[in-house]
């Protein structure tokens, strides 16, 4: 039996160790975050806070697997490629932002093209393992055949950007995703996939350790390096477990964040009016008077409820 607490503990300790090592180096290299002028005014004081802190939990997450797991396992390789592939796109984006000292980085078209490339590779690898996927309320998985490939590409790119949108408040993306990781760990255990359960607990430990430095007021931001890597983890694990559709429930916050942006853009273009004070929706609640920590607590609670509903449906 896999020692789950060992995976969690090692990832936690590595994250706690790396924080005081990496953050001063990011400051020394002046890898500070530029804050969007059109964002909440209260965020302007955060300008210069070190970014690319996602490296902390990425390394911490991978360490237990490097020590104990068979990394030649195709499922582990798929997950790692998803994390590192999308994370590399985020790293490139962050690097360009830091070098240019403004909040641009990769152009939207460039980022989408790179995400599509990673998504295509993931879909082909996954298709080579199985083209089946779990559908709620059905007793057996459904074989999507060749449709599986475009379906996985859509899920990969869509949810990768959705997780990225969630990273806009201190501790939000890490807190929400730690609950998602706990959900995946529970499902993996129920399925008898004990190694996958251990990997998910590694992510929980890595994010808990990272939150020591990212909780309000944050000493470091994960940057696109971290948020896109987290998105890669979420979609990669959902694909490995053959249940990407469950992300609609356990990833309900990611969905709401994305929908708020889409609704805001469509309505504004058609009517010139805004539905929300600002999108993504976490900024709407900020401007409505909610403290950042309250937003994190509520959104994490919503994720827990969505995950619980998904878990009950699976059972």
Short mmCIF file of C-alpha atoms in Angstrom, two decimals:
data_model
loop_
_atom_site.label_atom_id
_atom_site.label_comp_id
_atom_site.label_asym_id
_atom_site.label_seq_id
_atom_site.Cartn_x
_atom_site.Cartn_y
_atom_site.Cartn_z
CA UNK A 1 0.00 0.00 0.00
CA UNK A 2 1.28 3.45 -0.90
CA UNK A 3 2.16 5.59 2.13
CA UNK A 4 -0.03 8.55 1.25
CA UNK A 5 1.11 10.69 4.18
CA UNK A 6 4.70 10.33 2.99
CA UNK A 7 3.87 11.84 -0.41
CA UNK A 8 1.90 14.66 1.19
CA UNK A 9 4.60 15.30 3.81
CA UNK A 10 7.53 15.36 1.40
CA UNK A 11 5.79 17.73 -1.00
CA UNK A 12 4.79 19.99 1.91
CA UNK A 13 8.33 20.10 3.33
CA UNK A 14 9.90 20.74 -0.07
CA UNK A 15 7.54 23.67 -0.68
CA UNK A 16 8.23 25.11 2.76
CA UNK A 17 11.98 24.75 2.11
CA UNK A 18 11.91 26.23 -1.39
CA UNK A 19 9.90 29.33 -0.47
CA UNK A 20 12.66 31.07 1.53
CA UNK A 21 15.18 29.99 -1.13
CA UNK A 22 13.36 30.98 -4.32
CA UNK A 23 11.56 34.17 -3.22
CA UNK A 24 14.76 36.11 -2.34
CA UNK A 25 16.27 35.04 -5.67
CA UNK A 26 13.21 36.30 -7.54
CA UNK A 27 13.55 39.61 -5.69
CA UNK A 28 17.26 39.76 -6.46
CA UNK A 29 16.58 39.23 -10.17
CA UNK A 30 13.79 41.84 -9.93
CA UNK A 31 11.18 39.38 -11.18
CA UNK A 32 8.38 41.58 -9.88
CA UNK A 33 4.76 41.41 -11.01
CA UNK A 34 3.41 44.35 -12.99
CA UNK A 35 -0.18 45.10 -12.01
CA UNK A 36 -2.77 45.90 -14.70
CA UNK A 37 -3.86 49.53 -14.48
CA UNK A 38 -7.42 48.49 -15.36
CA UNK A 39 -7.50 46.06 -12.41
CA UNK A 40 -8.81 46.83 -8.90
CA UNK A 41 -7.14 49.94 -7.49
CA UNK A 42 -6.30 48.10 -4.26
CA UNK A 43 -4.03 45.77 -6.24
CA UNK A 44 -1.69 48.56 -7.33
CA UNK A 45 0.12 48.29 -3.99
CA UNK A 46 1.11 44.73 -4.96
CA UNK A 47 3.24 45.92 -7.86
CA UNK A 48 6.75 44.52 -7.59
CA UNK A 49 5.74 41.42 -5.61
CA UNK A 50 7.91 38.54 -6.94
CA UNK A 51 6.22 36.40 -9.56
CA UNK A 52 6.95 32.95 -11.08
CA UNK A 53 6.50 31.50 -7.58
CA UNK A 54 4.68 28.58 -9.18
CA UNK A 55 8.13 26.99 -9.44
CA UNK A 56 7.84 26.32 -5.71
CA UNK A 57 4.85 23.98 -5.89
CA UNK A 58 5.79 22.51 -9.27
CA UNK A 59 9.09 21.20 -7.91
CA UNK A 60 7.49 20.18 -4.61
CA UNK A 61 4.72 18.31 -6.44
CA UNK A 62 7.13 16.33 -8.59
CA UNK A 63 9.68 15.45 -5.89
CA UNK A 64 7.85 12.50 -4.22
CA UNK A 65 7.17 10.90 -7.60
CA UNK A 66 10.81 11.24 -8.61
CA UNK A 67 11.79 9.45 -5.41
CA UNK A 68 9.21 6.66 -5.25
CA UNK A 69 7.20 6.24 -8.45
CA UNK A 70 7.90 4.52 -11.74
CA UNK A 71 8.10 7.60 -13.93
CA UNK A 72 8.08 5.40 -17.04
CA UNK A 73 4.41 4.74 -16.35
CA UNK A 74 2.50 6.16 -19.34
CA UNK A 75 -0.18 7.72 -17.14
CA UNK A 76 2.42 9.50 -15.01
CA UNK A 77 4.18 10.69 -18.16
CA UNK A 78 0.91 12.06 -19.56
CA UNK A 79 0.23 13.98 -16.36
CA UNK A 80 3.76 15.36 -16.17
CA UNK A 81 3.72 16.41 -19.81
CA UNK A 82 0.47 18.26 -19.19
CA UNK A 83 1.89 20.05 -16.12
CA UNK A 84 5.28 20.86 -17.63
CA UNK A 85 3.99 21.57 -21.14
CA UNK A 86 1.44 24.15 -20.07
CA UNK A 87 3.79 25.36 -17.33
CA UNK A 88 6.48 26.05 -19.96
CA UNK A 89 4.04 28.28 -21.84
CA UNK A 90 3.36 30.16 -18.64
CA UNK A 91 7.09 30.44 -17.90
CA UNK A 92 7.68 31.95 -21.35
CA UNK A 93 4.85 34.42 -20.80
CA UNK A 94 6.19 35.41 -17.37
CA UNK A 95 9.73 35.76 -18.68
CA UNK A 96 8.65 38.13 -21.42
CA UNK A 97 6.64 40.19 -18.93
CA UNK A 98 9.57 40.47 -16.54
CA UNK A 99 12.08 41.36 -19.24
CA UNK A 100 9.81 43.99 -20.80
CA UNK A 101 8.71 45.25 -17.38
CA UNK A 102 5.05 45.52 -18.34
CA UNK A 103 2.01 43.28 -18.12
CA UNK A 104 1.88 41.91 -21.68
CA UNK A 105 4.09 38.90 -22.43
CA UNK A 106 2.90 36.43 -25.05
CA UNK A 107 0.21 37.71 -27.37
CA UNK A 108 -3.18 36.02 -26.96
CA UNK A 109 -2.88 34.34 -30.36
CA UNK A 110 0.60 33.02 -29.57
CA UNK A 111 -0.53 31.62 -26.25
CA UNK A 112 -3.56 29.88 -27.76
CA UNK A 113 -1.46 28.32 -30.53
CA UNK A 114 1.03 26.96 -28.00
CA UNK A 115 -1.79 25.66 -25.80
CA UNK A 116 -3.37 23.96 -28.81
CA UNK A 117 -0.08 22.25 -29.63
CA UNK A 118 0.22 20.91 -26.07
CA UNK A 119 -3.47 19.95 -26.10
CA UNK A 120 -3.09 18.03 -29.37
CA UNK A 121 -0.11 16.09 -28.03
CA UNK A 122 -1.99 15.26 -24.82
CA UNK A 123 -5.05 14.11 -26.75
CA UNK A 124 -3.01 11.83 -29.01
CA UNK A 125 -1.16 10.28 -26.04
CA UNK A 126 -4.44 9.81 -24.16
CA UNK A 127 -6.12 8.32 -27.25
CA UNK A 128 -3.30 5.78 -27.46
CA UNK A 129 -4.24 4.59 -23.95
CA UNK A 130 -8.03 4.71 -24.29
CA UNK A 131 -10.72 6.73 -26.02
CA UNK A 132 -13.24 6.05 -23.26
CA UNK A 133 -14.56 8.70 -20.92
CA UNK A 134 -16.89 8.66 -17.93
CA UNK A 135 -20.32 10.26 -18.41
CA UNK A 136 -22.44 11.15 -15.34
CA UNK A 137 -25.27 8.73 -14.49
CA UNK A 138 -24.14 6.06 -16.96
CA UNK A 139 -22.98 2.70 -15.61
CA UNK A 140 -20.12 2.29 -18.07
CA UNK A 141 -17.69 4.70 -19.76
CA UNK A 142 -18.46 5.84 -23.30
CA UNK A 143 -16.03 5.18 -26.15
CA UNK A 144 -15.82 8.44 -28.11
CA UNK A 145 -13.66 7.00 -30.89
CA UNK A 146 -11.86 9.63 -32.95
CA UNK A 147 -14.10 12.35 -31.49
CA UNK A 148 -12.11 11.79 -28.31
CA UNK A 149 -9.18 13.80 -29.72
CA UNK A 150 -10.98 17.13 -30.41
CA UNK A 151 -12.93 16.65 -27.17
CA UNK A 152 -9.73 16.40 -25.12
CA UNK A 153 -8.15 19.33 -26.96
CA UNK A 154 -11.18 21.48 -26.10
CA UNK A 155 -11.13 20.39 -22.45
CA UNK A 156 -7.35 20.88 -22.14
CA UNK A 157 -7.21 24.38 -23.60
CA UNK A 158 -10.52 25.50 -22.09
CA UNK A 159 -9.84 24.50 -18.50
CA UNK A 160 -6.19 25.52 -18.69
CA UNK A 161 -7.30 29.08 -19.40
CA UNK A 162 -10.10 28.80 -16.84
CA UNK A 163 -7.62 27.97 -14.06
CA UNK A 164 -5.45 30.83 -15.28
CA UNK A 165 -8.38 33.26 -14.92
CA UNK A 166 -8.91 32.08 -11.33
CA UNK A 167 -5.45 33.30 -10.33
CA UNK A 168 -6.23 36.91 -9.52
CA UNK A 169 -6.42 37.11 -5.72
CA UNK A 170 -3.89 36.08 -3.09
CA UNK A 171 -4.30 32.38 -2.37
CA UNK A 172 -7.35 31.83 -4.58
CA UNK A 173 -6.08 29.50 -7.32
CA UNK A 174 -3.97 27.48 -4.90
CA UNK A 175 -6.80 27.08 -2.37
CA UNK A 176 -9.40 26.09 -4.95
CA UNK A 177 -7.06 23.65 -6.69
CA UNK A 178 -6.01 22.03 -3.40
CA UNK A 179 -9.68 21.02 -2.92
CA UNK A 180 -9.80 19.72 -6.50
CA UNK A 181 -6.65 17.71 -5.81
CA UNK A 182 -8.25 16.23 -2.67
CA UNK A 183 -11.25 15.24 -4.78
CA UNK A 184 -9.01 13.53 -7.32
CA UNK A 185 -7.15 11.75 -4.50
CA UNK A 186 -10.42 10.42 -3.06
CA UNK A 187 -11.67 9.26 -6.46
CA UNK A 188 -8.32 7.62 -7.26
CA UNK A 189 -8.42 5.75 -3.97
CA UNK A 190 -11.98 4.54 -4.60
CA UNK A 191 -10.90 3.30 -8.03
CA UNK A 192 -7.96 1.40 -6.55
CA UNK A 193 -5.50 3.72 -8.32
CA UNK A 194 -3.31 4.16 -5.26
CA UNK A 195 -0.34 5.67 -7.09
CA UNK A 196 -2.57 8.34 -8.60
CA UNK A 197 -4.03 9.00 -5.16
CA UNK A 198 -0.49 9.53 -3.86
CA UNK A 199 0.34 11.89 -6.73
CA UNK A 200 -2.75 13.96 -5.96
CA UNK A 201 -1.83 14.16 -2.29
CA UNK A 202 1.59 15.38 -3.43
CA UNK A 203 -0.17 18.29 -5.11
CA UNK A 204 -2.20 18.97 -1.96
CA UNK A 205 0.99 19.07 0.11
CA UNK A 206 2.78 21.25 -2.43
CA UNK A 207 -0.08 23.79 -2.54
CA UNK A 208 -0.52 23.88 1.24
CA UNK A 209 3.20 24.64 1.58
CA UNK A 210 3.02 27.25 -1.17
CA UNK A 211 0.06 28.96 0.51
CA UNK A 212 2.31 29.89 3.41
CA UNK A 213 3.90 32.38 1.02
CA UNK A 214 0.92 33.16 -1.21
CA UNK A 215 -1.76 33.73 1.45
CA UNK A 216 -2.90 37.32 1.91
CA UNK A 217 -0.84 39.46 1.92
CA UNK A 218 1.12 37.40 -0.63
CA UNK A 219 4.91 37.38 -0.52
CA UNK A 220 5.00 35.79 -3.96
CA UNK A 221 2.66 35.24 -6.93
CA UNK A 222 2.54 32.01 -8.90
CA UNK A 223 2.49 33.85 -12.23
CA UNK A 224 1.40 32.16 -15.43
CA UNK A 225 4.18 29.67 -14.73
CA UNK A 226 2.14 28.38 -11.83
CA UNK A 227 -1.43 28.98 -13.01
CA UNK A 228 -0.94 27.27 -16.38
CA UNK A 229 0.94 24.40 -14.71
CA UNK A 230 -1.99 24.04 -12.28
CA UNK A 231 -4.35 24.02 -15.23
CA UNK A 232 -2.18 21.32 -16.79
CA UNK A 233 -2.44 19.28 -13.60
CA UNK A 234 -6.23 19.63 -13.39
CA UNK A 235 -6.91 18.63 -17.00
CA UNK A 236 -4.13 16.01 -17.01
CA UNK A 237 -5.47 14.22 -13.94
CA UNK A 238 -9.06 14.40 -15.20
CA UNK A 239 -7.94 12.80 -18.47
CA UNK A 240 -5.85 10.13 -16.74
CA UNK A 241 -8.88 9.19 -14.60
CA UNK A 242 -11.07 9.23 -17.74
CA UNK A 243 -13.48 11.75 -16.27
CA UNK A 244 -12.87 15.21 -17.79
CA UNK A 245 -16.61 15.97 -17.64
CA UNK A 246 -16.47 15.90 -13.83
CA UNK A 247 -14.57 19.20 -14.03
CA UNK A 248 -17.92 20.94 -14.57
CA UNK A 249 -18.68 20.11 -10.92
CA UNK A 250 -15.39 19.93 -9.05
CA UNK A 251 -14.04 22.79 -11.18
CA UNK A 252 -17.22 24.84 -10.84
CA UNK A 253 -15.26 27.93 -9.76
CA UNK A 254 -13.09 27.71 -12.88
CA UNK A 255 -16.28 27.50 -14.95
CA UNK A 256 -17.90 30.47 -13.21
CA UNK A 257 -14.76 32.60 -13.62
CA UNK A 258 -14.69 31.87 -17.34
CA UNK A 259 -18.43 32.40 -17.84
CA UNK A 260 -18.23 35.76 -16.07
CA UNK A 261 -15.61 36.95 -18.56
CA UNK A 262 -17.57 35.67 -21.56
CA UNK A 263 -20.83 37.23 -20.33
CA UNK A 264 -19.10 40.54 -19.59
CA UNK A 265 -17.52 40.75 -23.05
CA UNK A 266 -20.63 39.71 -25.00
CA UNK A 267 -23.05 41.98 -23.14
CA UNK A 268 -20.68 44.96 -23.22
CA UNK A 269 -20.12 44.63 -26.97
CA UNK A 270 -23.86 44.44 -27.63
CA UNK A 271 -25.21 46.97 -25.14
CA UNK A 272 -22.24 48.98 -23.88
CA UNK A 273 -23.20 47.99 -20.33
CA UNK A 274 -21.42 45.76 -17.82
CA UNK A 275 -23.09 42.89 -15.99
CA UNK A 276 -20.31 42.74 -13.38
CA UNK A 277 -18.33 45.56 -11.83
CA UNK A 278 -15.26 43.77 -13.15
CA UNK A 279 -14.47 40.32 -14.48
CA UNK A 280 -13.37 37.65 -13.72
CA UNK A 281 -16.07 37.43 -11.09
CA UNK A 282 -13.72 37.41 -8.08
CA UNK A 283 -12.94 41.05 -8.89
CA UNK A 284 -16.68 41.83 -8.92
CA UNK A 285 -16.96 40.69 -5.31
CA UNK A 286 -13.79 42.60 -4.38
CA UNK A 287 -15.29 45.81 -5.74
CA UNK A 288 -18.53 44.97 -3.93
CA UNK A 289 -16.68 45.25 -0.63
CA UNK A 290 -15.53 41.69 0.01
CA UNK A 291 -12.06 41.27 1.46
CA UNK A 292 -9.73 39.07 -0.60
CA UNK A 293 -9.70 36.43 2.13
CA UNK A 294 -13.50 36.28 2.14
CA UNK A 295 -13.51 35.67 -1.62
CA UNK A 296 -11.01 32.84 -1.16
CA UNK A 297 -13.02 31.26 1.67
CA UNK A 298 -16.31 31.41 -0.25
CA UNK A 299 -14.90 30.22 -3.57
CA UNK A 300 -13.03 27.38 -1.88
CA UNK A 301 -16.24 26.40 -0.10
CA UNK A 302 -18.11 26.38 -3.41
CA UNK A 303 -15.40 24.12 -4.83
CA UNK A 304 -15.78 21.77 -1.88
CA UNK A 305 -19.55 21.54 -2.41
CA UNK A 306 -19.12 20.96 -6.15
CA UNK A 307 -16.52 18.26 -5.46
CA UNK A 308 -18.78 16.60 -2.90
CA UNK A 309 -21.66 16.51 -5.40
CA UNK A 310 -19.35 15.04 -8.03
CA UNK A 311 -18.09 12.43 -5.59
CA UNK A 312 -21.62 11.38 -4.66
CA UNK A 313 -22.57 11.08 -8.33
CA UNK A 314 -19.52 8.91 -8.97
CA UNK A 315 -20.37 6.63 -6.05
#
